[in-house]
mmCIF file of C-alpha atoms and ligand atoms in Angstrom:
data_model
loop_
_atom_site.group_PDB
_atom_site.id
_atom_site.type_symbol
_atom_site.label_atom_id
_atom_site.label_comp_id
_atom_site.label_asym_id
_atom_site.label_seq_id
_atom_site.Cartn_x
_atom_site.Cartn_y
_atom_site.Cartn_z
ATOM 1 C CA MET A 7 109.128 71.045 86.104
ATOM 2 C CA LYS A 8 110.822 68.107 84.986
ATOM 3 C CA TYR A 9 110.683 67.387 81.452
ATOM 4 C CA CYS A 10 110.899 69.892 78.164
ATOM 5 C CA SER A 11 107.679 71.039 77.111
ATOM 6 C CA GLU A 12 109.807 71.855 73.370
ATOM 7 C CA CYS A 13 111.436 68.057 73.341
ATOM 8 C CA GLY A 14 110.198 66.044 76.447
ATOM 9 C CA SER A 15 114.037 65.288 77.677
ATOM 10 C CA GLU A 16 114.240 66.193 81.117
ATOM 11 C CA VAL A 17 115.106 69.708 82.374
ATOM 12 C CA SER A 18 118.044 70.840 85.123
ATOM 13 C CA PHE A 19 117.435 73.854 87.804
ATOM 14 C CA THR A 20 120.140 75.522 87.298
ATOM 15 C CA ILE A 21 121.597 79.314 86.697
ATOM 16 C CA PRO A 22 121.840 79.938 82.815
ATOM 17 C CA GLU A 23 124.979 81.402 81.492
ATOM 18 C CA GLY A 24 124.383 85.239 81.831
ATOM 19 C CA ASP A 25 121.632 85.089 84.064
ATOM 20 C CA ASN A 26 121.586 85.595 87.885
ATOM 21 C CA ARG A 27 118.873 82.793 89.445
ATOM 22 C CA GLU A 28 118.182 79.196 89.030
ATOM 23 C CA ARG A 29 115.828 78.455 86.201
ATOM 24 C CA HIS A 30 114.670 75.381 84.361
ATOM 25 C CA VAL A 31 117.142 74.458 82.031
ATOM 26 C CA CYS A 32 116.574 72.016 79.238
ATOM 27 C CA ASN A 33 119.382 69.397 79.447
ATOM 28 C CA GLU A 34 118.401 67.980 75.313
ATOM 29 C CA CYS A 35 117.955 71.120 73.537
ATOM 30 C CA GLY A 36 119.155 73.889 76.085
ATOM 31 C CA ILE A 37 116.354 76.049 76.241
ATOM 32 C CA ILE A 38 115.549 77.943 79.629
ATOM 33 C CA HIS A 39 111.487 77.880 80.545
ATOM 34 C CA TYR A 40 111.176 81.067 82.246
ATOM 35 C CA ILE A 41 108.640 81.192 84.998
ATOM 36 C CA ASN A 42 106.886 84.305 86.151
ATOM 37 C CA PRO A 43 104.794 85.801 88.335
ATOM 38 C CA ARG A 44 100.926 85.237 87.174
ATOM 39 C CA ILE A 45 97.785 88.186 86.903
ATOM 40 C CA ILE A 46 94.986 88.332 88.150
ATOM 41 C CA ALA A 47 92.482 90.998 86.614
ATOM 42 C CA GLY A 48 88.992 91.991 87.884
ATOM 43 C CA THR A 49 86.315 94.654 88.774
ATOM 44 C CA LEU A 50 84.507 96.062 91.524
ATOM 45 C CA PRO A 51 81.296 96.281 89.726
ATOM 46 C CA THR A 52 78.980 98.531 91.446
ATOM 47 C CA TYR A 53 75.361 99.331 90.733
ATOM 48 C CA ASP A 54 73.142 102.592 92.302
ATOM 49 C CA GLY A 55 75.371 102.817 94.788
ATOM 50 C CA LYS A 56 75.613 98.844 95.426
ATOM 51 C CA VAL A 57 78.643 96.329 95.090
ATOM 52 C CA LEU A 58 78.434 93.132 93.195
ATOM 53 C CA LEU A 59 79.748 90.391 94.786
ATOM 54 C CA CYS A 60 79.737 86.877 93.782
ATOM 55 C CA ARG A 61 79.738 83.665 96.011
ATOM 56 C CA ARG A 62 82.371 81.038 94.365
ATOM 57 C CA ALA A 63 81.496 77.591 93.413
ATOM 58 C CA ILE A 64 84.746 76.656 93.120
ATOM 59 C CA GLU A 65 88.027 75.880 95.585
ATOM 60 C CA PRO A 66 89.838 77.543 96.945
ATOM 61 C CA ARG A 67 87.571 79.423 99.045
ATOM 62 C CA LYS A 68 83.978 77.681 97.941
ATOM 63 C CA GLY A 69 81.468 79.457 99.219
ATOM 64 C CA TYR A 70 82.834 82.294 99.875
ATOM 65 C CA TRP A 71 82.088 85.596 98.510
ATOM 66 C CA THR A 72 84.460 87.664 96.031
ATOM 67 C CA LEU A 73 84.824 90.092 93.222
ATOM 68 C CA PRO A 74 84.995 88.694 89.770
ATOM 69 C CA ALA A 75 88.519 88.467 88.837
ATOM 70 C CA GLY A 76 90.645 85.601 87.322
ATOM 71 C CA PHE A 77 93.767 84.762 85.330
ATOM 72 C CA MET A 78 94.622 86.788 82.212
ATOM 73 C CA GLU A 79 94.335 85.082 78.797
ATOM 74 C CA ASN A 80 97.192 85.965 76.379
ATOM 75 C CA GLY A 81 96.070 88.717 73.681
ATOM 76 C CA GLU A 82 93.942 90.956 76.285
ATOM 77 C CA THR A 83 94.391 93.498 77.869
ATOM 78 C CA SER A 84 94.239 93.543 81.917
ATOM 79 C CA ALA A 85 90.710 95.773 81.483
ATOM 80 C CA GLN A 86 89.790 93.140 78.969
ATOM 81 C CA ALA A 87 90.670 90.330 81.293
ATOM 82 C CA ALA A 88 88.540 92.192 83.837
ATOM 83 C CA ALA A 89 85.802 92.547 82.161
ATOM 84 C CA ARG A 90 85.510 89.055 80.933
ATOM 85 C CA GLU A 91 85.507 87.809 84.026
ATOM 86 C CA THR A 92 82.711 89.918 85.687
ATOM 87 C CA ILE A 93 80.843 88.065 82.546
ATOM 88 C CA GLU A 94 82.177 84.816 83.075
ATOM 89 C CA GLU A 95 81.141 84.781 87.404
ATOM 90 C CA ALA A 96 78.212 87.232 86.875
ATOM 91 C CA GLU A 97 76.965 87.671 83.524
ATOM 92 C CA ALA A 98 77.266 91.816 83.849
ATOM 93 C CA ARG A 99 78.556 93.895 81.378
ATOM 94 C CA VAL A 100 80.243 96.501 82.758
ATOM 95 C CA ASN A 101 81.984 100.061 81.988
ATOM 96 C CA ILE A 102 85.309 100.192 83.514
ATOM 97 C CA HIS A 103 86.186 103.400 85.092
ATOM 98 C CA GLY A 104 89.987 102.829 85.419
ATOM 99 C CA LEU A 105 92.136 100.965 87.700
ATOM 100 C CA TYR A 106 91.836 101.247 91.034
ATOM 101 C CA THR A 107 94.015 98.748 93.204
ATOM 102 C CA VAL A 108 96.626 96.480 92.668
ATOM 103 C CA PHE A 109 97.741 93.867 95.186
ATOM 104 C CA ASN A 110 101.640 92.349 94.818
ATOM 105 C CA LEU A 111 102.006 88.811 96.671
ATOM 106 C CA PRO A 112 105.245 87.726 96.157
ATOM 107 C CA HIS A 113 104.819 84.802 98.194
ATOM 108 C CA ILE A 114 102.699 83.329 95.647
ATOM 109 C CA SER A 115 104.448 84.863 92.799
ATOM 110 C CA GLN A 116 100.782 86.803 91.736
ATOM 111 C CA VAL A 117 99.728 90.341 90.818
ATOM 112 C CA TYR A 118 96.148 91.573 91.483
ATOM 113 C CA LEU A 119 94.652 94.443 89.452
ATOM 114 C CA PHE A 120 90.554 95.501 90.309
ATOM 115 C CA TYR A 121 89.473 98.176 87.850
ATOM 116 C CA ARG A 122 86.374 100.159 89.083
ATOM 117 C CA ALA A 123 83.190 99.323 86.817
ATOM 118 C CA GLU A 124 79.875 100.108 86.522
ATOM 119 C CA VAL A 125 77.168 97.241 85.887
ATOM 120 C CA ILE A 126 75.628 98.145 82.458
ATOM 121 C CA ASP A 127 71.758 98.311 83.113
ATOM 122 C CA GLY A 128 71.677 96.612 86.442
ATOM 123 C CA GLN A 129 71.666 93.529 84.801
ATOM 124 C CA TYR A 130 74.189 89.942 86.249
ATOM 125 C CA GLY A 131 73.605 86.402 86.742
ATOM 126 C CA VAL A 132 75.119 84.127 88.172
ATOM 127 C CA GLY A 133 77.861 81.870 85.913
ATOM 128 C CA VAL A 134 78.827 78.596 86.235
ATOM 129 C CA GLU A 135 82.053 79.494 88.768
ATOM 130 C CA SER A 136 79.503 81.222 91.256
ATOM 131 C CA LEU A 137 76.539 79.771 93.646
ATOM 132 C CA GLU A 138 75.176 83.089 93.655
ATOM 133 C CA THR A 139 75.633 86.622 93.134
ATOM 134 C CA GLN A 140 74.194 89.757 94.716
ATOM 135 C CA LEU A 141 74.349 93.451 94.794
ATOM 136 C CA PHE A 142 75.523 94.757 98.197
ATOM 137 C CA GLU A 143 74.490 97.756 99.987
ATOM 138 C CA GLU A 144 78.062 98.739 102.371
ATOM 139 C CA HIS A 145 76.098 97.536 105.807
ATOM 140 C CA GLU A 146 75.079 94.441 104.169
ATOM 141 C CA ILE A 147 78.830 93.266 102.743
ATOM 142 C CA PRO A 148 80.177 89.730 104.123
ATOM 143 C CA TRP A 149 83.143 91.115 105.904
ATOM 144 C CA GLN A 150 83.586 87.831 108.058
ATOM 145 C CA GLU A 151 82.872 85.326 104.777
ATOM 146 C CA LEU A 152 84.923 87.101 102.432
ATOM 147 C CA ALA A 153 86.997 84.821 99.743
ATOM 148 C CA PHE A 154 90.625 86.751 99.773
ATOM 149 C CA PRO A 155 92.548 89.384 101.695
ATOM 150 C CA THR A 156 92.381 91.379 98.249
ATOM 151 C CA ILE A 157 88.628 91.514 98.007
ATOM 152 C CA GLN A 158 88.612 92.631 101.718
ATOM 153 C CA ARG A 159 90.788 95.397 100.915
ATOM 154 C CA THR A 160 89.605 96.319 97.304
ATOM 155 C CA LEU A 161 86.231 96.917 99.064
ATOM 156 C CA LYS A 162 87.684 98.699 102.210
ATOM 157 C CA HIS A 163 89.407 101.013 100.104
ATOM 158 C CA TYR A 164 86.310 101.820 97.705
ATOM 159 C CA PHE A 165 83.883 102.448 100.896
ATOM 160 C CA GLU A 166 86.420 104.676 102.312
ATOM 161 C CA ASP A 167 87.366 106.682 99.110
ATOM 162 C CA ARG A 168 83.648 106.855 98.306
ATOM 163 C CA LYS A 169 83.236 109.280 101.508
ATOM 164 C CA SER A 170 85.256 112.500 99.154
ATOM 165 C CA ASP A 171 84.381 110.264 95.647
ATOM 166 C CA VAL A 172 87.908 110.336 94.664
ATOM 167 C CA TYR A 173 89.318 106.821 93.486
ATOM 168 C CA PRO A 174 93.078 107.343 93.189
ATOM 169 C CA VAL A 175 95.361 104.135 92.557
ATOM 170 C CA ARG A 176 95.584 101.863 94.992
ATOM 171 C CA SER A 177 99.078 99.752 95.675
ATOM 172 C CA GLU A 178 99.959 96.838 98.438
ATOM 173 C CA ASP A 179 101.858 94.480 98.920
ATOM 174 C CA LEU A 180 99.681 91.259 101.005
ATOM 175 C CA VAL A 181 102.193 89.342 102.535
ATOM 176 C CA PRO A 182 101.390 87.120 105.394
ATOM 177 C CA PRO A 183 99.968 87.644 107.786
ATOM 178 C CA TYR A 184 97.773 89.708 106.898
ATOM 179 C CA ARG A 185 96.916 92.526 108.838
ATOM 180 C CA LYS A 186 92.691 92.951 109.913
ATOM 181 C CA PRO A 187 90.723 95.426 108.403
HETATM 182 ZN ZN1 ZN B 22 114.301 70.489 75.535
#
């Protein structure tokens, strides 16, 4: 950040009084511009034992398969964000079944939340951010073409937990280099 979004003056990167880390502080109006981690919410949409994946039409990782997920908007809950992203990317309405995976990515200041969800009536389409969408059986999952470690980890947990049909919340810190599945 170079300029204050409040008054347009230059900002300094300095430790405000009473704080313990550097912030962007306006030289003119004195406002402190806090920059905090961003939350990405998504779903693990399933139907009839299959998992709905989307092939990304946008960078990063264009052409790779992902679970529907995206940045939370102001004024919505994380579950609402996850359901909204599933509509936007896969044109699928879902019943949310509960929080499933939580990933901290401190190196890029992001937190991922995935909810287990059932695709209502098995209906889905291709959203504008997707090249294609498809329901995959476990043996059909394109493990080598998954977009992000968060996707790979969520799917790994799911197929493992599905054996016992018990799905505790799985929380992991993903810091490069990622361990292999
Ligand atoms: Zn200012």
